[in-house]
Amino acid sequence: MQLNSLILSVIKQLFPARQWLKNYKTEHFNGDLIAALIVTIMLIPQSLAYALLAGLPAEMGLYASILPLVFYGFLGSSYSLSVGPVAIISLMTASAVMPIASPESPAYTTLAILLAFISGLVLLLLGILRFGFIANFLSHPVVSGFISASGIIIIISQLKHLLGIPVSGDNLITQGTTLFQSIPAMHSTTCILAISCLAGLWWLRRCFLRYFPTWGVPLHYAQLLSKAAPVIVILLATLTTYYFRLDLKGVAIVGEIPKGLPQLSWPTMTGAHWQQLTSSALLIAIIGFIESISIGKTLAAKKRQRINPNQELIGLGSANLASAFSGGFPVTGGFSRSVVNFDAGASTPAAGIFAALGIAIVALWLTPLLFYLPKAALAVTIVMAVISLIDIGLIRKAWRYSRTEFTGITTTLTITLFFGVEYGVLSGVAISVSLHLLKTARPHIAVVGEIPGTEHFRNIQRHNVITYPHIISIRVDESLYFANSSFLEDKIYSLIAQNTKVKHVILMCTAINEIDLSALETLEVINCRLQELNIHFHLSEVKGPVMDTLQKTTFTKQLNGNIYLSQHQAIEDLKTAP
Amino acid sequence: MQLNSLILSVIKQLFPARQWLKNYKTEHFNGDLIAALIVTIMLIPQSLAYALLAGLPAEMGLYASILPLVFYGFLGSSYSLSVGPVAIISLMTASAVMPIASPESPAYTTLAILLAFISGLVLLLLGILRFGFIANFLSHPVVSGFISASGIIIIISQLKHLLGIPVSGDNLITQGTTLFQSIPAMHSTTCILAISCLAGLWWLRRCFLRYFPTWGVPLHYAQLLSKAAPVIVILLATLTTYYFRLDLKGVAIVGEIPKGLPQLSWPTMTGAHWQQLTSSALLIAIIGFIESISIGKTLAAKKRQRINPNQELIGLGSANLASAFSGGFPVTGGFSRSVVNFDAGASTPAAGIFAALGIAIVALWLTPLLFYLPKAALAVTIVMAVISLIDIGLIRKAWRYSRTEFTGITTTLTITLFFGVEYGVLSGVAISVSLHLLKTARPHIAVVGEIPGTEHFRNIQRHNVITYPHIISIRVDESLYFANSSFLEDKIYSLIAQNTKVKHVILMCTAINEIDLSALETLEVINCRLQELNIHFHLSEVKGPVMDTLQKTTFTKQLNGNIYLSQHQAIEDLKTAP
């Protein structure tokens, strides 16, 4: 019986799709099919664009949008998430592989595939070890600073396609230098095309959102249509390029994309490449996971559904492995496409699987239609997509909210801009954690006294309270742990150094949810020192769980004083003591 | 006036010795002189031994015990701390320089001096920036694990002197390998000498502590004398070596130590060496500071004196710079010698300055007396000194106290043993911080209800309380910050997913001392999601400072519910609401 239920729970974890498959109905099928159709149309230019952003051949974008969607559909836990190449992860891929191989070389492609493979393994491993909680260890301001900076870097990186000049690098300095050097070589036809696309895209979106509702189109559809605007722009740009043969005038086009489905093969790898890519793969895995889970949670909450972070890790891990085995590059859940998928009525992960079929059909037969697609038009869609990532509002909000948060966000932003995405993420984590520790390392400590006629104790600096010269009562408003215990120690020593009449120190533990071993050692030291000075050290109002841990040690026996249930009782007992 | 007081405070910080100098009396002088004499005698073998441990010529140990003591005396804040070469820092010096230059080569010496210089700069900078609090960010168990492992590594490293064979490396694997390879080449005379010294030292200590008090010597002096035992052993070992000319039989001796005071000179440095040594210097600075400040605090507390961490950084920084300029290596406050200094009656930092004079006299005229000192005897004193660093007791205590603490201590110990001291420290910091974050990332969250007839609210799982089907009251026992806010979000969603009748969610904020920006954003998201589900989101019992920060934002306006002063009031208001 027990073995059976264990096997069942393993199957459930390995194959969460069981749940929606067994209840799959016709109405689900209809919703999923429509959503898949819309997402497919949207995915085609996006996949190509992000492949180019990552410095890879366009077809790899398509490959990364077929098998990964199928695997995520069966193994992921979100019902609405659409997986595939996304802007930030493509940028991170470029910045990981660029230092090792030159873009568009076969070695570069091999390394990008290996990167997907290692990221996939990392995600899968984290999922099996149930490390889904790691997404919580980056603070929002830091993630937002990182994403804003990445958005700026991506926009600058697209200038090469918009202006028809070469720009390279993964941070502001290297990109800025090559950009300024190449400005004289700007290609005017490309520029005009890019500006037309930008203006067209901007106008179309506005038009859809403003006029369609007045023509009787429901707002919901108008919003959905406005998200299809990039497809219209790309279609028009392709037709223009074909009609005027702009490619012969020097406008860069996507060109020939090999027809057919990707070949399945084991990624090429060497020990040296593993070493060079592992740290990048780890960061890509974590950032991809954070991006994906936050979208997944937002969409799930709208339908009162739940996301299982560990299952998400397994879903994304298998999607990346699938990407690696089918010649793709690192993928994760994308924001805009997931929202479109959700809004278009996708009700199960089958929508993603149908979209994969759609892309497969494109890869098999329709790639010739993409021949004249100008790269500048793809760059325009990237730029318009990432502009929304740059979150000036949050920076302003952080400034108003607290200086520490503002420091966190601006430092991450600056480091990402000037030292590249990997340093950006790492320093972001370090900054979040340090700022948090700094805040809890100096807890609020109040000397308290009894409010006359009550059993309440309050800060002596804020209230008129009764105190006794031979007793000091101290309240700490934080759990005691290694980073703040010596702050308490210093505080107690300085209080008794100021007041030589003291014979009793009472530590009021109302706000202490935990005492770690370092803090316990500090309490023992305080107890010893006070004993040497003939001062008694008492505790009051110790919480149940804290008392349980203390009783595992000899501290309660060593204590040169008493442990009182209430502070009032402590004062009653000690006020007449010598 | 204001300028005057500013200048005065700068002078006070730059020159804390002003305080004790202006009250210096004859009784201080007597106590300091006696303490200095005893410390000098103890320091001679210690300085030589730690220089050899660091792989440096013996005289550098003496040089590191002259000027640094003077500078610390004038600029440090402890009245009892004795600065100089110590075991752990000497080991860290060896493991930093060993990969770059071969021991006892001139390049090795130059690098050790540069290491002292960079560590000194780091400490001084930290002091000026008032970063004294950083010592708190390593938990006790982690520091103890690191120190125990270093003790084991030091003992194994001394086996080469005890057995008369070559052993090298800074971790267990490299040392173990060379040790086992060389065992057949063991030098029997050296071994016999070493064993005699060990036995003699052990017997002397025992004898002093056990019999002297019975002969009428006060326990205090017996303890002080037992600490001088190593000096007696070294004296006897030197005489034996000289009398039997053991050096001709292959026993390694200290040999000729150049007479005279160290030459003052600017440390030799290149950019490449700075790059190679900076991270090691940073770790040496921090570990040295932690070791020193914990001794300083212990001794100061005994006399109700105070240690100023920032002043300590300046004192230790200047001591290291002085060491570098006078041909020494990294130094810090040593445990045993500081205790001896304290017990022998040192009452001001002048004791340290007098001890420096003592060592200077030795360096000037008495080095020939050290010629026949066998290295094996020095190794014995090192081994006896570091045995006490290995703290098995704390490992056992951590095991009983909590599994997390035990994991922290054993991981640090293992990493230090097998990967060397630098990885040990770094992983120690990472482990302390991660374990702490993990604990606070899953705070205790209780669903609460009102105890009948009172205004008290308690956990519904532990008490008989009144609840209403359309209201859920939730209490979080921790401040809300980035690492735990999404845990709360998940909890709320899962509670309302289970209970479809809910129309009101009340977050009871009694234990929330702070809400950071990430947590605020999460509260905003929760508010939005609940609004979409037609559920009202209320707060109750928000603390003053938290309310102040919330009012800087638009959250209080967006809130799809009310903020109640008390939970009781919230329930009274909502229990009849639809």
Tab-separated table of N, CA and C in Angstrom, chain B residues 213-312:
chain	number	residue	atom	x	y	z
B	213	PRO	N	50.180	25.595	44.247
B	213	PRO	CA	49.217	26.099	45.240
B	213	PRO	C	49.350	25.381	46.581
B	214	THR	N	49.703	24.072	46.556
B	214	THR	CA	49.847	23.366	47.834
B	214	THR	C	51.096	23.839	48.575
B	215	TRP	N	52.091	24.396	47.818
B	215	TRP	CA	53.293	24.936	48.483
B	215	TRP	C	53.090	26.372	48.942
B	216	GLY	N	51.875	26.860	48.835
B	216	GLY	CA	51.613	28.207	49.340
B	216	GLY	C	51.652	29.298	48.285
B	217	VAL	N	51.969	28.909	47.012
B	217	VAL	CA	51.942	29.925	45.945
B	217	VAL	C	50.474	30.202	45.589
B	218	PRO	N	50.043	31.465	45.572
B	218	PRO	CA	48.646	31.738	45.230
B	218	PRO	C	48.304	31.187	43.834
B	219	LEU	N	47.063	30.702	43.681
B	219	LEU	CA	46.623	30.094	42.417
B	219	LEU	C	46.879	31.028	41.238
B	220	HIS	N	46.651	32.309	41.453
B	220	HIS	CA	46.813	33.289	40.406
B	220	HIS	C	48.228	33.242	39.817
B	221	TYR	N	49.239	33.200	40.721
B	221	TYR	CA	50.633	33.169	40.246
B	221	TYR	C	50.968	31.825	39.638
B	222	ALA	N	50.387	30.744	40.210
B	222	ALA	CA	50.635	29.410	39.665
B	222	ALA	C	50.159	29.342	38.215
B	223	GLN	N	48.980	29.942	37.973
B	223	GLN	CA	48.450	29.953	36.614
B	223	GLN	C	49.364	30.742	35.682
B	224	LEU	N	49.845	31.875	36.186
B	224	LEU	CA	50.729	32.728	35.386
B	224	LEU	C	52.015	31.973	35.062
B	225	LEU	N	52.565	31.297	36.081
B	225	LEU	CA	53.809	30.539	35.890
B	225	LEU	C	53.611	29.399	34.907
B	226	SER	N	52.440	28.729	34.986
B	226	SER	CA	52.198	27.595	34.080
B	226	SER	C	52.242	28.069	32.636
B	227	LYS	N	51.905	29.342	32.420
B	227	LYS	CA	51.958	29.873	31.063
B	227	LYS	C	53.395	30.145	30.635
B	228	ALA	N	54.317	30.211	31.612
B	228	ALA	CA	55.734	30.415	31.284
B	228	ALA	C	56.440	29.088	31.024
B	229	ALA	N	55.700	27.973	31.230
B	229	ALA	CA	56.312	26.656	31.056
B	229	ALA	C	57.019	26.488	29.711
B	230	PRO	N	56.396	26.937	28.593
B	230	PRO	CA	57.072	26.772	27.301
B	230	PRO	C	58.476	27.399	27.300
B	231	VAL	N	58.617	28.538	28.008
B	231	VAL	CA	59.928	29.212	28.031
B	231	VAL	C	60.963	28.304	28.686
B	232	ILE	N	60.559	27.657	29.785
B	232	ILE	CA	61.483	26.749	30.489
B	232	ILE	C	61.879	25.586	29.584
B	233	VAL	N	60.881	24.995	28.914
B	233	VAL	CA	61.155	23.871	28.020
B	233	VAL	C	62.130	24.293	26.929
B	234	ILE	N	61.883	25.462	26.368
B	234	ILE	CA	62.737	25.940	25.279
B	234	ILE	C	64.156	26.191	25.776
B	235	LEU	N	64.262	26.720	26.967
B	235	LEU	CA	65.576	26.959	27.561
B	235	LEU	C	66.332	25.643	27.714
B	236	LEU	N	65.640	24.637	28.283
B	236	LEU	CA	66.275	23.327	28.498
B	236	LEU	C	66.639	22.676	27.162
B	237	ALA	N	65.735	22.760	26.197
B	237	ALA	CA	65.990	22.141	24.888
B	237	ALA	C	67.208	22.796	24.233
B	238	THR	N	67.302	24.128	24.365
B	238	THR	CA	68.435	24.837	23.763
B	238	THR	C	69.743	24.413	24.427
B	239	LEU	N	69.733	24.339	25.770
B	239	LEU	CA	70.944	23.933	26.498
B	239	LEU	C	71.348	22.515	26.103
B	240	THR	N	70.360	21.616	26.032
B	240	THR	CA	70.655	20.224	25.650
B	240	THR	C	71.281	20.174	24.260
B	241	THR	N	70.673	20.889	23.338
B	241	THR	CA	71.184	20.885	21.962
B	241	THR	C	72.630	21.407	21.934
B	242	TYR	N	72.857	22.468	22.695
B	242	TYR	CA	74.194	23.080	22.731
B	242	TYR	C	75.213	22.130	23.355
B	243	TYR	N	74.825	21.499	24.487
B	243	TYR	CA	75.738	20.661	25.246
B	243	TYR	C	76.117	19.411	24.445
B	244	PHE	N	75.102	18.747	23.834
B	244	PHE	CA	75.393	17.515	23.077
B	244	PHE	C	75.670	17.788	21.602
B	245	ARG	N	75.710	19.057	21.227
B	245	ARG	CA	75.861	19.458	19.818
B	245	ARG	C	74.952	18.635	18.917
B	246	LEU	N	73.632	18.608	19.295
B	246	LEU	CA	72.655	17.838	18.519
B	246	LEU	C	72.558	18.360	17.089
B	247	ASP	N	72.905	19.619	16.893
B	247	ASP	CA	72.821	20.178	15.542
B	247	ASP	C	73.744	19.420	14.588
B	248	LEU	N	74.876	18.929	15.095
B	248	LEU	CA	75.785	18.154	14.245
B	248	LEU	C	75.199	16.780	13.929
B	249	LYS	N	74.265	16.334	14.782
B	249	LYS	CA	73.602	15.025	14.547
B	249	LYS	C	72.343	15.190	13.685
B	250	GLY	N	72.159	16.374	13.132
B	250	GLY	CA	71.059	16.560	12.176
B	250	GLY	C	69.797	17.178	12.749
B	251	VAL	N	69.829	17.636	14.013
B	251	VAL	CA	68.655	18.316	14.566
B	251	VAL	C	68.627	19.751	14.026
B	252	ALA	N	67.485	20.135	13.434
B	252	ALA	CA	67.385	21.478	12.859
B	252	ALA	C	67.340	22.519	13.978
B	253	ILE	N	68.197	23.558	13.864
B	253	ILE	CA	68.178	24.618	14.870
B	253	ILE	C	67.845	25.951	14.203
B	254	VAL	N	67.490	26.924	15.030
B	254	VAL	CA	67.131	28.242	14.503
B	254	VAL	C	68.325	28.876	13.799
B	255	GLY	N	69.547	28.685	14.352
B	255	GLY	CA	70.764	29.186	13.719
B	255	GLY	C	70.952	30.675	13.911
B	256	GLU	N	71.717	31.257	13.017
B	256	GLU	CA	72.080	32.658	13.223
B	256	GLU	C	70.915	33.588	12.904
B	257	ILE	N	70.592	34.429	13.864
B	257	ILE	CA	69.577	35.461	13.636
B	257	ILE	C	70.339	36.781	13.570
B	258	PRO	N	70.169	37.532	12.479
B	258	PRO	CA	70.931	38.785	12.365
B	258	PRO	C	70.670	39.691	13.565
B	259	LYS	N	71.755	40.215	14.145
B	259	LYS	CA	71.623	41.140	15.277
B	259	LYS	C	71.146	42.489	14.794
B	260	GLY	N	70.452	43.213	15.660
B	260	GLY	CA	70.106	44.588	15.316
B	260	GLY	C	68.619	44.776	15.078
B	261	LEU	N	68.227	46.050	15.036
B	261	LEU	CA	66.822	46.385	14.828
B	261	LEU	C	66.494	46.302	13.340
B	262	PRO	N	65.204	46.071	13.014
B	262	PRO	CA	64.835	46.017	11.590
B	262	PRO	C	65.070	47.357	10.896
B	263	GLN	N	65.443	47.288	9.638
B	263	GLN	CA	65.562	48.499	8.823
B	263	GLN	C	64.165	48.958	8.421
B	264	LEU	N	63.926	50.259	8.528
B	264	LEU	CA	62.629	50.765	8.049
B	264	LEU	C	62.709	50.939	6.541
B	265	SER	N	61.763	50.390	5.814
B	265	SER	CA	61.756	50.621	4.370
B	265	SER	C	60.358	50.445	3.819
B	266	TRP	N	60.098	51.088	2.681
B	266	TRP	CA	58.818	50.992	1.988
B	266	TRP	C	58.722	49.592	1.383
B	267	PRO	N	57.605	48.868	1.598
B	267	PRO	CA	57.503	47.496	1.068
B	267	PRO	C	57.627	47.458	-0.462
B	268	THR	N	58.341	46.446	-0.959
B	268	THR	CA	58.467	46.266	-2.409
B	268	THR	C	57.129	45.765	-2.957
B	269	MET	N	56.644	46.344	-4.047
B	269	MET	CA	55.355	45.867	-4.576
B	269	MET	C	55.251	46.036	-6.084
B	270	THR	N	54.486	45.142	-6.719
B	270	THR	CA	54.158	45.262	-8.140
B	270	THR	C	52.652	45.096	-8.272
B	271	GLY	N	52.105	45.577	-9.379
B	271	GLY	CA	50.658	45.465	-9.603
B	271	GLY	C	50.198	44.013	-9.564
B	272	ALA	N	51.007	43.125	-10.166
B	272	ALA	CA	50.629	41.713	-10.224
B	272	ALA	C	50.510	41.141	-8.812
B	273	HIS	N	51.477	41.491	-7.937
B	273	HIS	CA	51.433	40.979	-6.576
B	273	HIS	C	50.224	41.510	-5.813
B	274	TRP	N	49.892	42.782	-6.036
B	274	TRP	CA	48.685	43.335	-5.407
B	274	TRP	C	47.474	42.503	-5.781
B	275	GLN	N	47.377	42.208	-7.088
B	275	GLN	CA	46.229	41.425	-7.562
B	275	GLN	C	46.182	40.059	-6.906
B	276	GLN	N	47.383	39.411	-6.811
B	276	GLN	CA	47.404	38.057	-6.269
B	276	GLN	C	47.109	38.036	-4.773
B	277	LEU	N	47.479	39.111	-4.063
B	277	LEU	CA	47.385	39.065	-2.602
B	277	LEU	C	46.151	39.747	-2.017
B	278	THR	N	45.469	40.612	-2.810
B	278	THR	CA	44.426	41.446	-2.188
B	278	THR	C	43.323	40.626	-1.521
B	279	SER	N	42.812	39.587	-2.199
B	279	SER	CA	41.714	38.852	-1.571
B	279	SER	C	42.189	38.156	-0.293
B	280	SER	N	43.410	37.603	-0.314
B	280	SER	CA	43.945	36.984	0.898
B	280	SER	C	44.105	38.023	2.004
B	281	ALA	N	44.616	39.201	1.637
B	281	ALA	CA	44.831	40.248	2.638
B	281	ALA	C	43.514	40.647	3.280
B	282	LEU	N	42.469	40.710	2.473
B	282	LEU	CA	41.144	41.068	2.983
B	282	LEU	C	40.683	40.046	4.024
B	283	LEU	N	40.849	38.752	3.689
B	283	LEU	CA	40.429	37.706	4.628
B	283	LEU	C	41.281	37.740	5.891
B	284	ILE	N	42.606	37.931	5.727
B	284	ILE	CA	43.484	37.997	6.895
B	284	ILE	C	43.067	39.158	7.791
B	285	ALA	N	42.746	40.294	7.159
B	285	ALA	CA	42.336	41.462	7.933
B	285	ALA	C	41.083	41.140	8.741
B	286	ILE	N	40.093	40.529	8.086
B	286	ILE	CA	38.822	40.294	8.768
B	286	ILE	C	38.952	39.231	9.861
B	287	ILE	N	39.624	38.123	9.537
B	287	ILE	CA	39.783	37.075	10.548
B	287	ILE	C	40.623	37.604	11.712
B	288	GLY	N	41.680	38.321	11.399
B	288	GLY	CA	42.519	38.902	12.454
B	288	GLY	C	41.707	39.828	13.342
B	289	PHE	N	40.864	40.638	12.707
B	289	PHE	CA	40.040	41.577	13.455
B	289	PHE	C	39.059	40.835	14.369
B	290	ILE	N	38.399	39.804	13.827
B	290	ILE	CA	37.436	39.048	14.633
B	290	ILE	C	38.124	38.414	15.840
B	291	GLU	N	39.304	37.790	15.587
B	291	GLU	CA	40.031	37.140	16.667
B	291	GLU	C	40.384	38.170	17.742
B	292	SER	N	40.936	39.288	17.290
B	292	SER	CA	41.422	40.311	18.195
B	292	SER	C	40.290	40.949	19.001
B	293	ILE	N	39.204	41.283	18.303
B	293	ILE	CA	38.146	42.011	19.004
B	293	ILE	C	37.460	41.123	20.037
B	294	SER	N	37.391	39.798	19.751
B	294	SER	CA	36.712	38.953	20.730
B	294	SER	C	37.564	38.834	21.997
B	295	ILE	N	38.898	38.778	21.833
B	295	ILE	CA	39.764	38.769	23.023
B	295	ILE	C	39.652	40.098	23.761
B	296	GLY	N	39.751	41.180	22.978
B	296	GLY	CA	39.697	42.518	23.571
B	296	GLY	C	38.426	42.731	24.378
B	297	LYS	N	37.290	42.300	23.805
B	297	LYS	CA	36.009	42.484	24.489
B	297	LYS	C	35.962	41.697	25.788
B	298	THR	N	36.438	40.433	25.729
B	298	THR	CA	36.412	39.593	26.923
B	298	THR	C	37.196	40.252	28.050
B	299	LEU	N	38.423	40.718	27.721
B	299	LEU	CA	39.260	41.303	28.762
B	299	LEU	C	38.700	42.635	29.251
B	300	ALA	N	38.167	43.438	28.327
B	300	ALA	CA	37.656	44.758	28.720
B	300	ALA	C	36.461	44.612	29.661
B	301	ALA	N	35.587	43.621	29.338
B	301	ALA	CA	34.383	43.450	30.148
B	301	ALA	C	34.748	43.151	31.603
B	302	LYS	N	35.876	42.437	31.804
B	302	LYS	CA	36.276	42.104	33.170
B	302	LYS	C	36.572	43.342	33.997
B	303	LYS	N	36.964	44.435	33.341
B	303	LYS	CA	37.265	45.665	34.076
B	303	LYS	C	36.213	46.742	33.815
B	304	ARG	N	35.044	46.335	33.315
B	304	ARG	CA	33.990	47.287	32.952
B	304	ARG	C	34.508	48.362	31.998
B	305	GLN	N	35.491	47.981	31.143
B	305	GLN	CA	35.951	48.926	30.126
B	305	GLN	C	35.225	48.643	28.816
B	306	ARG	N	35.349	49.562	27.854
B	306	ARG	CA	34.652	49.389	26.578
B	306	ARG	C	35.657	49.325	25.440
B	307	ILE	N	35.369	48.481	24.461
B	307	ILE	CA	36.186	48.413	23.259
B	307	ILE	C	35.428	49.127	22.143
B	308	ASN	N	36.124	49.983	21.389
B	308	ASN	CA	35.503	50.640	20.255
B	308	ASN	C	35.958	49.932	18.981
B	309	PRO	N	35.052	49.176	18.325
B	309	PRO	CA	35.468	48.364	17.174
B	309	PRO	C	36.152	49.177	16.078
B	310	ASN	N	35.668	50.402	15.814
B	310	ASN	CA	36.277	51.186	14.746
B	310	ASN	C	37.686	51.623	15.116
B	311	GLN	N	37.881	51.958	16.417
B	311	GLN	CA	39.210	52.330	16.875
B	311	GLN	C	40.147	51.123	16.827
B	312	GLU	N	39.597	49.940	17.132
B	312	GLU	CA	40.380	48.715	17.049
B	312	GLU	C	40.868	48.482	15.638
